[in-house]
Coordinates of C-alpha atoms in Angstrom, one line a residue:
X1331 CA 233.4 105.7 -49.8
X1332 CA 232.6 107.6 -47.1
X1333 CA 233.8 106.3 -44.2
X1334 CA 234.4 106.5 -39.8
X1335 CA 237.2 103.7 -38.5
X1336 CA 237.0 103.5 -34.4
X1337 CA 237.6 100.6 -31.9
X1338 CA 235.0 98.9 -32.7
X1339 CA 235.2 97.0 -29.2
X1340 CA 235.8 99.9 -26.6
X1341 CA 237.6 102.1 -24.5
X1342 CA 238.6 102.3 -21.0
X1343 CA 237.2 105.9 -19.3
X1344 CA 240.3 107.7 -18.8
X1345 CA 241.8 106.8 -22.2
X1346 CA 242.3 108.8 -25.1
X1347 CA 239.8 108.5 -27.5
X1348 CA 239.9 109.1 -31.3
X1349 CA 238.0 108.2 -34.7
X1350 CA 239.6 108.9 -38.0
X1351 CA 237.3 110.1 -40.7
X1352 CA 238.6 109.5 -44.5
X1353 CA 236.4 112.4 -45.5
X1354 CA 235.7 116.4 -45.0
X1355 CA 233.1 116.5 -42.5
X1356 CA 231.5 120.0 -41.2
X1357 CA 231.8 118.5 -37.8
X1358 CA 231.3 115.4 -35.8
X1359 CA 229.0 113.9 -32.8
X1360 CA 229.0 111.3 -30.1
X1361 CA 225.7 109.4 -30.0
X1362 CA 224.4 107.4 -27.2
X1363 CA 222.5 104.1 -27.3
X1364 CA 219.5 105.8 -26.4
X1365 CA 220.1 108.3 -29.8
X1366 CA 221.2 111.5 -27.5
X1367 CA 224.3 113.5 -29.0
X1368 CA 226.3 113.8 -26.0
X1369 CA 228.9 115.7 -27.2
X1370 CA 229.9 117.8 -30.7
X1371 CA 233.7 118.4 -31.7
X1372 CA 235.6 119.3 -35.0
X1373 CA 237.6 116.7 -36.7
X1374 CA 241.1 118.2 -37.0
X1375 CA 242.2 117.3 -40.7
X1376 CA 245.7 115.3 -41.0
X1377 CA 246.6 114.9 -44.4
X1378 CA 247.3 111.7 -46.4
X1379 CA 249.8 109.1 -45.5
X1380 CA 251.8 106.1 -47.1
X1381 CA 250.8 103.3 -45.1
X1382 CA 247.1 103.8 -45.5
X1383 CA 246.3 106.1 -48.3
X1384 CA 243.4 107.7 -46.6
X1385 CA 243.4 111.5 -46.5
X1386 CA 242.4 111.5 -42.5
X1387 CA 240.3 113.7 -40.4
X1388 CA 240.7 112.7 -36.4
X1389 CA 238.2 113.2 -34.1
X1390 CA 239.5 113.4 -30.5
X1391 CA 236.3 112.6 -28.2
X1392 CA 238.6 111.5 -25.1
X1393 CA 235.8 113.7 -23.1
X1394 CA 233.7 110.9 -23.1
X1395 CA 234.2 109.0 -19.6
X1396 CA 230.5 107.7 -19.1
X1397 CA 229.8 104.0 -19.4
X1398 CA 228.0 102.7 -22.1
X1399 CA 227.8 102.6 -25.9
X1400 CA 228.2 104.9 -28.6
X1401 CA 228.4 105.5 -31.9
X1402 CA 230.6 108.7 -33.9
X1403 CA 228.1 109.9 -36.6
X1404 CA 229.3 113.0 -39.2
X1405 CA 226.6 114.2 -41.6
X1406 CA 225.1 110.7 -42.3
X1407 CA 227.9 108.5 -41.5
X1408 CA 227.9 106.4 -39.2
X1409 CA 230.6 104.4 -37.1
X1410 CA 230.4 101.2 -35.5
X1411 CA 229.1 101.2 -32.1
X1412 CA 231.3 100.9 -29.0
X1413 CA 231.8 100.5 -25.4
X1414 CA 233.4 103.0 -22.7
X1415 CA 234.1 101.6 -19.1
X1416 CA 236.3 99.5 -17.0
X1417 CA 236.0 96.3 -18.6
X1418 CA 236.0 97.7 -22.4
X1419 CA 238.5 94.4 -22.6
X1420 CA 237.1 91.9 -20.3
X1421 CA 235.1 89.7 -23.1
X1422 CA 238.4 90.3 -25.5
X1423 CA 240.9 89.1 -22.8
X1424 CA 238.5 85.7 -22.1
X1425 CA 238.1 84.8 -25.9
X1426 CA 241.8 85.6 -26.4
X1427 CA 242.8 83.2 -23.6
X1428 CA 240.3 80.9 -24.7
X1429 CA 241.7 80.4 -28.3
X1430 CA 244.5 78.2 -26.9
X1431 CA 242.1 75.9 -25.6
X1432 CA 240.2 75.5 -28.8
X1433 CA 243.7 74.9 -30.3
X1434 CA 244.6 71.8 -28.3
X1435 CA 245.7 68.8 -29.7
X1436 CA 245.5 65.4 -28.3
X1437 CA 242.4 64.0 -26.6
X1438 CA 239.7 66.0 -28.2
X1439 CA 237.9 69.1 -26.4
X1440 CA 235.3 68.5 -23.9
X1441 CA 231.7 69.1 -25.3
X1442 CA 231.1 71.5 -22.1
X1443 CA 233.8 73.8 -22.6
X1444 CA 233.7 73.8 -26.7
X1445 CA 230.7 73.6 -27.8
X1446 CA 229.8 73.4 -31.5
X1447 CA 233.9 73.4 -31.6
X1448 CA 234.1 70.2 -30.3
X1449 CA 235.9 67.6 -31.6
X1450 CA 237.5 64.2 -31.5
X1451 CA 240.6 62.7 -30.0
X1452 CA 243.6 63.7 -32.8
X1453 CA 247.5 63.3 -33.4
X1454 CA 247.5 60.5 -31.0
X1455 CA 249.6 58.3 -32.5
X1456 CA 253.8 58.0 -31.9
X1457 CA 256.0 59.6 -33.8
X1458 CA 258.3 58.3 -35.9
X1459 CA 261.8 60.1 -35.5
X1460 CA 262.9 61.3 -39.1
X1461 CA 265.9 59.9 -40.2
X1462 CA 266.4 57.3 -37.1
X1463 CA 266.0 53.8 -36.9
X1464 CA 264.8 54.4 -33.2
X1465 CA 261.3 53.5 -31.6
X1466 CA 258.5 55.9 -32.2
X1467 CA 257.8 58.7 -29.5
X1468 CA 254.9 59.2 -27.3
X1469 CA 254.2 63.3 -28.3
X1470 CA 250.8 63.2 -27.8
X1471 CA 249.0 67.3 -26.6
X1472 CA 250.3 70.5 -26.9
X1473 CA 248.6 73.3 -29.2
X1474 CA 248.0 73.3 -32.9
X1475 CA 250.3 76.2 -33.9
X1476 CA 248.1 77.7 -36.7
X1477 CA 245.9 76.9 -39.4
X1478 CA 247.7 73.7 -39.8
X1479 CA 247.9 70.9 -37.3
X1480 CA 251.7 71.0 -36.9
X1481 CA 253.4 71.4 -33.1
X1482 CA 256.8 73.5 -33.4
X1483 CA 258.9 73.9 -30.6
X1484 CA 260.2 77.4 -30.9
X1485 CA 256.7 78.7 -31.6
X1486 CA 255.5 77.3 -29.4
X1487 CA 258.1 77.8 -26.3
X1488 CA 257.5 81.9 -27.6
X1489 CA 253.9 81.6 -27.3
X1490 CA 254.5 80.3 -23.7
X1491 CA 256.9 83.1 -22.8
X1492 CA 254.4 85.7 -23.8
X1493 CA 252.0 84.3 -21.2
X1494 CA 253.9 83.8 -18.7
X1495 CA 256.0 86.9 -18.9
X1496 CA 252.4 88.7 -18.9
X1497 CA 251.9 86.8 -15.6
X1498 CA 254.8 87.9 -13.8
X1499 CA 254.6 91.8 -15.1
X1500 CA 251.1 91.6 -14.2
X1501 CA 249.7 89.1 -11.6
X1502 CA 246.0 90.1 -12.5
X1503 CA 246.2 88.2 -15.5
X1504 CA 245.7 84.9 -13.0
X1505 CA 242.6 86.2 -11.6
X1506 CA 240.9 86.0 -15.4
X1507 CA 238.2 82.8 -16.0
X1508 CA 237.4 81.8 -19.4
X1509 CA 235.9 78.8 -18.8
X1510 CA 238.3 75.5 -19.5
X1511 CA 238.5 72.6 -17.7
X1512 CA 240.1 73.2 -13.7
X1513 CA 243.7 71.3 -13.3
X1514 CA 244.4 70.7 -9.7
X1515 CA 247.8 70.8 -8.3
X1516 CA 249.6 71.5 -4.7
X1517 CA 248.1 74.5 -3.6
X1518 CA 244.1 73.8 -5.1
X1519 CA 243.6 74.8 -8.6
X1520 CA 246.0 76.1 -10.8
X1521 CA 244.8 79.4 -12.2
X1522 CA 243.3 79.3 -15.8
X1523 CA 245.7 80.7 -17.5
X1524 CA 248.3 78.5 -15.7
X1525 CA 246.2 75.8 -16.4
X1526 CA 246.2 76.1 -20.6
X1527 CA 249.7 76.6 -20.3
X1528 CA 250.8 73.5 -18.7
X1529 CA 249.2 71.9 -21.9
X1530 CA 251.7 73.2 -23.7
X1531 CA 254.2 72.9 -21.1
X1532 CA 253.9 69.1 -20.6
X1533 CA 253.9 68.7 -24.5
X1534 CA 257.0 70.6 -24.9
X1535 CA 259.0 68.4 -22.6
X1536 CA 258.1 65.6 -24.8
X1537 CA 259.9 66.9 -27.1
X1538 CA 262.7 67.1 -25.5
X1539 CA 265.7 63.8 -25.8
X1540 CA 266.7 61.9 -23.1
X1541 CA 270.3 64.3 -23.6
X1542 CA 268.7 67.3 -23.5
X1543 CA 268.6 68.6 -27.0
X1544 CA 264.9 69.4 -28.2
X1545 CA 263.4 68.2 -31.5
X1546 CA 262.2 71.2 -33.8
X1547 CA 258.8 70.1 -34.3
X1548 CA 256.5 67.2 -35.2
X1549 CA 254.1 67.3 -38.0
X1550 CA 253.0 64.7 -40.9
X1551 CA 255.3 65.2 -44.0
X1552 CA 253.1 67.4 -45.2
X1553 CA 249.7 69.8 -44.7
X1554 CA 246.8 68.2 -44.3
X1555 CA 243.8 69.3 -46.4
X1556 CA 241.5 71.0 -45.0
X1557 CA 239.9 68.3 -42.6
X1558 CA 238.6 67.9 -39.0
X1559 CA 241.9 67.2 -36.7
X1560 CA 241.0 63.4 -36.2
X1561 CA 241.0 62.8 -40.2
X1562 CA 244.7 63.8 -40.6
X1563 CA 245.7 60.0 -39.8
X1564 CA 248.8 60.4 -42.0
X1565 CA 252.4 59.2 -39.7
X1566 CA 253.8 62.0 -37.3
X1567 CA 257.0 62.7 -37.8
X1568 CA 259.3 64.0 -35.5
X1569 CA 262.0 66.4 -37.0
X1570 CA 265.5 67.3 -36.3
X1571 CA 267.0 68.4 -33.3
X1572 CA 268.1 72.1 -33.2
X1573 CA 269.9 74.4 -30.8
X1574 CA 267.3 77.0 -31.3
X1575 CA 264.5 74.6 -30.2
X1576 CA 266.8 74.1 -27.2
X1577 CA 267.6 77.2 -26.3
X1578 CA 264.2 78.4 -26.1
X1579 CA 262.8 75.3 -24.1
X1580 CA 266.0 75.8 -21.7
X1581 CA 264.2 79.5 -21.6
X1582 CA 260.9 78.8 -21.0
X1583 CA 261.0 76.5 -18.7
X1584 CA 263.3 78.6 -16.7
X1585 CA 260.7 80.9 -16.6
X1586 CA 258.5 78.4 -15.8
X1587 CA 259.7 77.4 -12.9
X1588 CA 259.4 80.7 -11.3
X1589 CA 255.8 80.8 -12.2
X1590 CA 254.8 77.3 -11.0
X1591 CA 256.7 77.3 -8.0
X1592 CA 254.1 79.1 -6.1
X1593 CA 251.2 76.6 -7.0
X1594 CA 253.1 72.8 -7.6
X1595 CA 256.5 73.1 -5.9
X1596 CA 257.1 69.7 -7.5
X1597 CA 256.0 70.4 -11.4
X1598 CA 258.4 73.6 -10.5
X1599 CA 261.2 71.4 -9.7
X1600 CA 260.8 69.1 -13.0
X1601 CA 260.8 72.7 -15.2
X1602 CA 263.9 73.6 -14.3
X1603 CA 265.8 70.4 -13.9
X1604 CA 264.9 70.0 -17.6
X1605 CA 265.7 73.8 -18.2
X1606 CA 269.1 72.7 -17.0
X1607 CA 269.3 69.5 -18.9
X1608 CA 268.4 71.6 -22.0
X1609 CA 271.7 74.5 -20.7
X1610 CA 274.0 71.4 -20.7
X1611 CA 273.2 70.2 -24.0
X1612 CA 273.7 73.7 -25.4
X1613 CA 277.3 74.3 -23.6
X1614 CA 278.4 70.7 -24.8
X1615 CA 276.6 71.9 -28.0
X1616 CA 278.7 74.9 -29.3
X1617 CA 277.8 75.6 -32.7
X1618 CA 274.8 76.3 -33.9
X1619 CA 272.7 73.4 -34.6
X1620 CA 269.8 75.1 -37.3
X1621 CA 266.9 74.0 -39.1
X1622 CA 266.4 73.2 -42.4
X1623 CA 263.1 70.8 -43.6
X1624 CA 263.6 67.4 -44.6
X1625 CA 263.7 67.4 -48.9
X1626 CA 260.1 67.1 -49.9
X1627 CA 258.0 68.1 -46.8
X1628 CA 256.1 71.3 -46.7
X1629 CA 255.2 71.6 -43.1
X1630 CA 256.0 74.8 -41.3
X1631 CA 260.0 75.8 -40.9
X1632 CA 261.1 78.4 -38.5
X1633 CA 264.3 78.7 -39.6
X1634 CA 266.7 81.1 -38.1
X1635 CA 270.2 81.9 -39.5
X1636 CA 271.8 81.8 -36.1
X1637 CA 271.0 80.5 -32.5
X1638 CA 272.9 83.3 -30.3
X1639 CA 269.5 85.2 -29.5
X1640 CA 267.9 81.8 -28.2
X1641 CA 271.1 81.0 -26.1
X1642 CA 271.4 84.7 -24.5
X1643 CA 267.4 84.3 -23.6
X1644 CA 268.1 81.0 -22.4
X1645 CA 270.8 82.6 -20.1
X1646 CA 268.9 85.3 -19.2
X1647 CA 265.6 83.2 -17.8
X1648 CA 268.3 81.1 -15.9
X1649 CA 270.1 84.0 -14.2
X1650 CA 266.9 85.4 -13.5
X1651 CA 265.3 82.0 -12.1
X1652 CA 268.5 80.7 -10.0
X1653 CA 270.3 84.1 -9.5
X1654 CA 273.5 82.4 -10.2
X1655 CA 276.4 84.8 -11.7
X1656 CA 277.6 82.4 -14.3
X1657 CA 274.5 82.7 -17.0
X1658 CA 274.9 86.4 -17.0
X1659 CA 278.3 85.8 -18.1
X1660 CA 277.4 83.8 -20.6
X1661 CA 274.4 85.8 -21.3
X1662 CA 277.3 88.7 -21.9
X1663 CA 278.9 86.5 -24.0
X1664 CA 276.5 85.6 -27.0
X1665 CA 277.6 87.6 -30.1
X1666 CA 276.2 90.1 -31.4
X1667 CA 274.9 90.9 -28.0
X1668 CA 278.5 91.9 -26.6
X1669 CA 279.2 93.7 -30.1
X1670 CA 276.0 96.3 -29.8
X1671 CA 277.2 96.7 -26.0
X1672 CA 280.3 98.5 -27.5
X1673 CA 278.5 100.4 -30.1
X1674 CA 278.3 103.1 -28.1
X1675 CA 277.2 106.4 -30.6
X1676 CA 275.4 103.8 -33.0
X1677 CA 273.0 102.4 -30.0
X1678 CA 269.8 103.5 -31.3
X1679 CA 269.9 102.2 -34.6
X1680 CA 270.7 98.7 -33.2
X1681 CA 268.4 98.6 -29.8
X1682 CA 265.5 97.9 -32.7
X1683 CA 267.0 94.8 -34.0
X1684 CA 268.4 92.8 -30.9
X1685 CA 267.2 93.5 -27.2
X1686 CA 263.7 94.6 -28.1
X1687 CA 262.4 91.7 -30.1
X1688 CA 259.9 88.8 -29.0
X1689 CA 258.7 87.2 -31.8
X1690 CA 260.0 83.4 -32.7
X1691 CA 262.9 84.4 -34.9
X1692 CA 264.6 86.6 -32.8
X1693 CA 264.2 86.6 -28.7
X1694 CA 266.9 88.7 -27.6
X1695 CA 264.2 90.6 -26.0
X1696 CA 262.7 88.0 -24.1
X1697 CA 265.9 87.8 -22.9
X1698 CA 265.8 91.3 -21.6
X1699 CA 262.3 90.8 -19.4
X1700 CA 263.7 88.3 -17.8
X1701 CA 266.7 91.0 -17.5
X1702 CA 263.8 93.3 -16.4
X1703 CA 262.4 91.1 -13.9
X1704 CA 265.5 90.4 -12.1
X1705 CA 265.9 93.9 -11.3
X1706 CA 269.4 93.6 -10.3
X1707 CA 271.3 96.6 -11.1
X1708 CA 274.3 95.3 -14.0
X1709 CA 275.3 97.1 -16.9
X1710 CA 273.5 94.4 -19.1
X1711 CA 270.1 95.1 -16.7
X1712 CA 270.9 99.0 -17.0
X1713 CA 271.6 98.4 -21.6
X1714 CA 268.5 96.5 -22.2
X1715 CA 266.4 99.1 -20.2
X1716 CA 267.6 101.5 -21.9
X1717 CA 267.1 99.9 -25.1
X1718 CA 263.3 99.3 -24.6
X1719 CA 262.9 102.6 -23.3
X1720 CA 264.2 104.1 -26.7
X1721 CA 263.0 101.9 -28.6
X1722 CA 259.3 103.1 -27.0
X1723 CA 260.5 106.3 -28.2
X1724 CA 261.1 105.4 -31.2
X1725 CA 257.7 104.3 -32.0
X1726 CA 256.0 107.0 -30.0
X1727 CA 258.2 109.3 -33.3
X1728 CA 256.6 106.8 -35.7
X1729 CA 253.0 107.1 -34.4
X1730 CA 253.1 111.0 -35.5
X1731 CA 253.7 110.1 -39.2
X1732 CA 250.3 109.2 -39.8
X1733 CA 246.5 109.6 -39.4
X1734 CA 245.8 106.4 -36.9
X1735 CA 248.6 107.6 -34.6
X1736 CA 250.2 103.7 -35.6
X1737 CA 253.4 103.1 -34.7
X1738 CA 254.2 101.0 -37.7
X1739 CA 256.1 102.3 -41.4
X1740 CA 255.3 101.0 -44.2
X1741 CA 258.0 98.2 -44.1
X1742 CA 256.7 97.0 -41.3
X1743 CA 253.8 95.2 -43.2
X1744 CA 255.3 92.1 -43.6
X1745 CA 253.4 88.0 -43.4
X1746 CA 251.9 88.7 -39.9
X1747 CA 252.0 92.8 -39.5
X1748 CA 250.0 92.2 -36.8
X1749 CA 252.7 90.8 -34.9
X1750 CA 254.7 93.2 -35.6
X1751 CA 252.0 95.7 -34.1
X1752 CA 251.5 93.6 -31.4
X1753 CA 255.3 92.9 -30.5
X1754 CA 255.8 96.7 -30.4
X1755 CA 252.3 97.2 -27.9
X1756 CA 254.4 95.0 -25.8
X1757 CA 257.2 97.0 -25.7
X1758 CA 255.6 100.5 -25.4
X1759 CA 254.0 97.8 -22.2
X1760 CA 257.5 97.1 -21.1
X1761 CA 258.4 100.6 -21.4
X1762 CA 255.9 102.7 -19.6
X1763 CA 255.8 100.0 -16.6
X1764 CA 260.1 101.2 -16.4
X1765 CA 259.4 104.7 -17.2
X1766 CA 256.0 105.9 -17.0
X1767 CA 255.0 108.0 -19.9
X1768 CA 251.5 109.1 -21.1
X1769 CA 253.4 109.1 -24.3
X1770 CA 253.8 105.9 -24.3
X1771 CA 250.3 104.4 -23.1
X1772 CA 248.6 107.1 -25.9
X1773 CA 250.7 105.4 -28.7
X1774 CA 249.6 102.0 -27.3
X1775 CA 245.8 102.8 -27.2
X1776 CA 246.1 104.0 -31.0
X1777 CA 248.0 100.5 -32.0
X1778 CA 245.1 98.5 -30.2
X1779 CA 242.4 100.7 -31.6
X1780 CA 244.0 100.3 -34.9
X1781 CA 244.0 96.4 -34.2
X1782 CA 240.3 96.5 -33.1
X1783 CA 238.3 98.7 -36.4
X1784 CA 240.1 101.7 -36.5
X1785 CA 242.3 101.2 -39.6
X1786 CA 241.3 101.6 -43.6
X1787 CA 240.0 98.1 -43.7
X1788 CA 237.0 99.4 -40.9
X1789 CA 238.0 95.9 -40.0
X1790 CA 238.7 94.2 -36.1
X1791 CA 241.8 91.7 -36.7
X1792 CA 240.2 90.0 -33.7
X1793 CA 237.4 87.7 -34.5
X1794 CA 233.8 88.0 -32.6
X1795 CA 235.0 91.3 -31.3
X1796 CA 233.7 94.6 -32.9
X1797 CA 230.7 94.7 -35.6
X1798 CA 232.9 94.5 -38.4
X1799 CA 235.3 91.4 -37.1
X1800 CA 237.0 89.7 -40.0
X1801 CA 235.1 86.0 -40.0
X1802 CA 237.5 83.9 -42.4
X1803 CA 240.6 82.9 -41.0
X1804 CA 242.9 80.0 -42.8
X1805 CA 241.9 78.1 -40.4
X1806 CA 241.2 74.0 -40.7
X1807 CA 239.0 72.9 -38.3
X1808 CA 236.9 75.6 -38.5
X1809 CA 236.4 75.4 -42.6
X1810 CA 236.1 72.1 -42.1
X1811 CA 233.3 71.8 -39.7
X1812 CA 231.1 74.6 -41.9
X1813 CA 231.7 76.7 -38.6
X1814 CA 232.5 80.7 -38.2
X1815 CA 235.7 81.0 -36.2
X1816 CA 235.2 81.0 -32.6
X1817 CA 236.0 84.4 -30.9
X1818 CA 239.5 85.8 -29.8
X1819 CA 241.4 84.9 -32.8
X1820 CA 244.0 87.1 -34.0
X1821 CA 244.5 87.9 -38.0
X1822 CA 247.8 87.8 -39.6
X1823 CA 246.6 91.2 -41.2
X1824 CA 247.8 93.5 -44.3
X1825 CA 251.0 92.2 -46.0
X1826 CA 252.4 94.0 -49.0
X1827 CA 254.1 90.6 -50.0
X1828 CA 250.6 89.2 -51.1
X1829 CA 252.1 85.4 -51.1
X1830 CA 249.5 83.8 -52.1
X1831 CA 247.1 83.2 -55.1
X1832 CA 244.0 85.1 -53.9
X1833 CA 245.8 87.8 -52.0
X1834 CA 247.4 89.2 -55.8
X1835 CA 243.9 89.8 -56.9
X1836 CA 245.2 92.7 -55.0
X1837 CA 246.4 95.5 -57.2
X1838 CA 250.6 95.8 -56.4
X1839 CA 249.8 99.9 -56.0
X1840 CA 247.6 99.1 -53.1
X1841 CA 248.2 100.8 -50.1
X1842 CA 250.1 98.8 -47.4
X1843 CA 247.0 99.2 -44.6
X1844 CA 244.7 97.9 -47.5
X1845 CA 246.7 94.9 -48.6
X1846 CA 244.1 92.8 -46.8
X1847 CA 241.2 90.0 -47.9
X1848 CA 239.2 88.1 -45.5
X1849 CA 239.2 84.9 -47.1
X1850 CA 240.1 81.5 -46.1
X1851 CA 242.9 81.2 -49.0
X1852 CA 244.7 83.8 -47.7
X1853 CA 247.2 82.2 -46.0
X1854 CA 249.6 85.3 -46.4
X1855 CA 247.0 87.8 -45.0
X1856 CA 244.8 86.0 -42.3
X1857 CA 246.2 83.1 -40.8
X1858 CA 245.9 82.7 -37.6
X1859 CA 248.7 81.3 -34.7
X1860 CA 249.3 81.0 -31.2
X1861 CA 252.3 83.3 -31.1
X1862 CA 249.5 86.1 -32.6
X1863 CA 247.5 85.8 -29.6
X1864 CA 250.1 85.4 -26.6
X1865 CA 251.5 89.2 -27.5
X1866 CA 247.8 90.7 -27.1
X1867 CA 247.3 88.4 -23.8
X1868 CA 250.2 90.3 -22.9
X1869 CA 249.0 94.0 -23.8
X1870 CA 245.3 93.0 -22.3
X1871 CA 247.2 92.1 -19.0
X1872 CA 249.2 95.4 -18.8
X1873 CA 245.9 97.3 -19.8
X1874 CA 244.3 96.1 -16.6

């Protein structure tokens, strides 16, 4: 079929702007929403790529500066309509924040802030610690992480970190409203986004043990059906400690602290004391303590097959919260980190895999922001700058390989592509904020366009924004309550793995951009989880 994929949401006026057409059309048009063509091009044909089978045709209409909406139309195809002006993103960024508060667990949402979302009180009860005769824990809040009800620590401490590094790169991100309950502190009102977080926050350090070692997560033995939150009565348990849980709570709430600060010296104060308690454990705490789920229970993992990417972030976020010299020696000290510092010729091969990562499994690179934000001149401060730069480069090389201008390969659509598209927007963020590169922003805008319609699926991954906005995430409450999905969710997206039952209706030859259903089964293709929205929080907040 015929078809036009844009950004089915919008533009900003002085970005570039291009459709991709999958067919040979004698020329294209930009129609206003009055029905005026305001402007005529050719489509420049690109040929057919791997990742999304489409024999494209791009249509660059980047003159097109003028608020308001349009449509492309070529022959008698039509796009979806979009916007062009300053605040293309505003809704977006407001039902993106907003998710988290839809997602909370504990004492129910408020009727005035959620609506037909609303519900009950959940997940209240204590926790019984797995494998100890001990009294149950108070772990009452926090976030669901995903479709399921279950509260993980390292996901979650990485969704954190997204939000608050987005807040420190770019302040403006406190200034946005998207309408949740007010939290007063110190200084007046915490800032919204401040304000969500410290749900999380407060949760998190309930999960942490009186000797600073952090329990991986807390779930029932298994996943509930698919029921409202406040009918999964089944016991909480609370799971194993690990080192990687805490590492990564000794991180965030490091970074925390230098958030905070400015609003609830006190709350500040309490971050890093347990940031600290959490550093101590660790040093005591040598080897790797991983994860593995109890026999039997179902619930999410997060495994990881080594902790020395969640201690060098942890000593980075310190070094960069106290300023004291001793975690950037240890932050030298975590293997493999030391190990790519001498590989010398072989550095861009390896930047990719360690100091440019920020998803849950590996957080070397979350390491390097707070590298990034100390901004004091080191060898390790110079390496990791470098490595983002290059590894921007990198995907600036990738984004001429195919028709959408993505910066993805076919490999890189894996459970959660979208992830992996928005991970690398964050970098290209990171990069062009360091070394300012119109490179750099262009190969951005084409990964958000492609997020937002203009992919083979003529599909937004972001739900309630753009015409065509997937509507079916694997997604409990929502299933349950006979609801669509509220707005701002983010998709897991195409996966070439196709894990589950409904996804290998798929044919195995498809095309890696078109290995996508919308469909509540498809828990491989289009979950949804708090650590998929926190990246794009973080590319809204460098957009503006």
């Amino acid at each position: 079929m015929n078809k036009i994929f844009v950004n089915q949401v919008g533009f900003m006026p002085n970005a570039e702007k291009k459709a991709v057409l999958n067919f040979d059309a004698a020329g294209f048009q930009v129609i206003d929403a009055n029905g005026e063509s305001v402007l005529k091009g050719e489509a420049t044909h690109f040929g057919t790529d791997e990742i999304s089978g489409e024999d494209t045709y791009i249509a660059d209409f980047s003159q097109i500066k003028n608020q308001g909406m349009y449509k492309i139309l070529a022959g008698d195809v039509s796009s979806a309509s979009f916007f062009v002006g300053e605040n293309a993103f505003d809704k977006l960024m407001k039902d993106v924040c907003k998710c988290f508060y839809y997602l909370r667990c504990g004492h129910g949402l408020d009727k005035k802030y959620a609506g037909k979302y609303y519900h009950e009180p959940c997940h209240v009860s204590k926790a019984t610690v797995y494998g100890e005769d001990v009294p149950a824990v108070d772990v009452c809040g926090g976030w669901h992480d995903a479709g399921d009800f279950g509260r993980y620590s390292t996901a979650g401490a990485v969704a954190v970190a997204h939000l608050l590094y987005a807040v420190r790169f770019f302040p403006k991100l406190l200034e946005v409203e998207f309408d949740i309950p007010k939290v007063s502190c110190e200084k007046g009102l915490l800032p919204d986004i401040l304000a969500e977080v410290k749900v999380e926050l407060d949760f998190l350090m309930k999960m942490q043990r009186e000797d600073g070692s952090v329990w991986h997560k807390v779930t029932t033995f298994s996943h509930a059906p698919f029921i409202m939150p406040e009918d999964d009565k089944e016991e909480l348990f609370l799971f194993n400690v690990s080192s990687l849980a805490t590492a990564d709570i000794a991180a965030v709430f490091a970074l925390a602290n230098t958030v905070y600060g400015a609003y609830d010296k006190e709350y500040a104060k309490l971050l890093l004391e347990r940031s600290l308690k959490a550093y101590k454990w660790l040093e005591a705490n040598n080897d790797a303590v991983l994860f593995k789920n109890a026999e039997g229970s179902n619930t999410g993992e997060y495994p990881e097959n080594e902790d020395n990417s969640n201690r060098f972030w942890a000593a980075a976020a310190l070094f960069e919260a106290t300023g004291e010299k001793k975690y950037y020696q240890d932050a030298l000290k975590q293997k493999p980190f030391i190990e790519a510092y001498d590989k010398g010729d072989a550095f861009k091969e390896y930047t990719g895999n360690i100091f440019t990562c920020f998803g849950w499994a590996d957080v070397a690179g979350l390491g390097a922001l707070s590298l990034i934000l100390k901004d004091e001149v080191s060898e390790l401060y110079e390496f990791v700058k470098r490595a983002l730069i290059e590894e921007a480069n990198r995907l600036v090389r990738n984004s001429s390989e195919n028709g959408f201008g993505l910066c993805m390969k076919k490999e890189n659509f894996i459970w959660g592509s979208n992830m992996e598209l928005l991970k690398y927007l964050m970098v290209l963020t990171v990069a062009n904020k360091l070394e300012p590169k119109a490179e750099f922003v262009n190969t951005l805008t084409a990964g958000l366009n492609y997020l937002l319609g203009c992919n083979s699926m003529d599909v937004s991954y972001v739900t309630g924004n753009g015409e065509k906005a997937f509507k079916n995430p694997h997604l409990r409450p929502t299933f349950a309550a006979k609801l669509d999905a509220w707005p701002g969710l983010v998709s897991g997206g195409p996966n070439t793995g196709l894990q589950d039952e409904r996804a290998q209706e798929l044919p195995k030859d498809t095309a890696p951009m078109k290995c996508y259903i919308d469909h509540v089964d498809c828990y491989s293709l289009n979950e949804i989880t708090i650590y998929w929205n926190s990246p794009l929080v973080f590319v809204l907040a460098g957009l503006m």
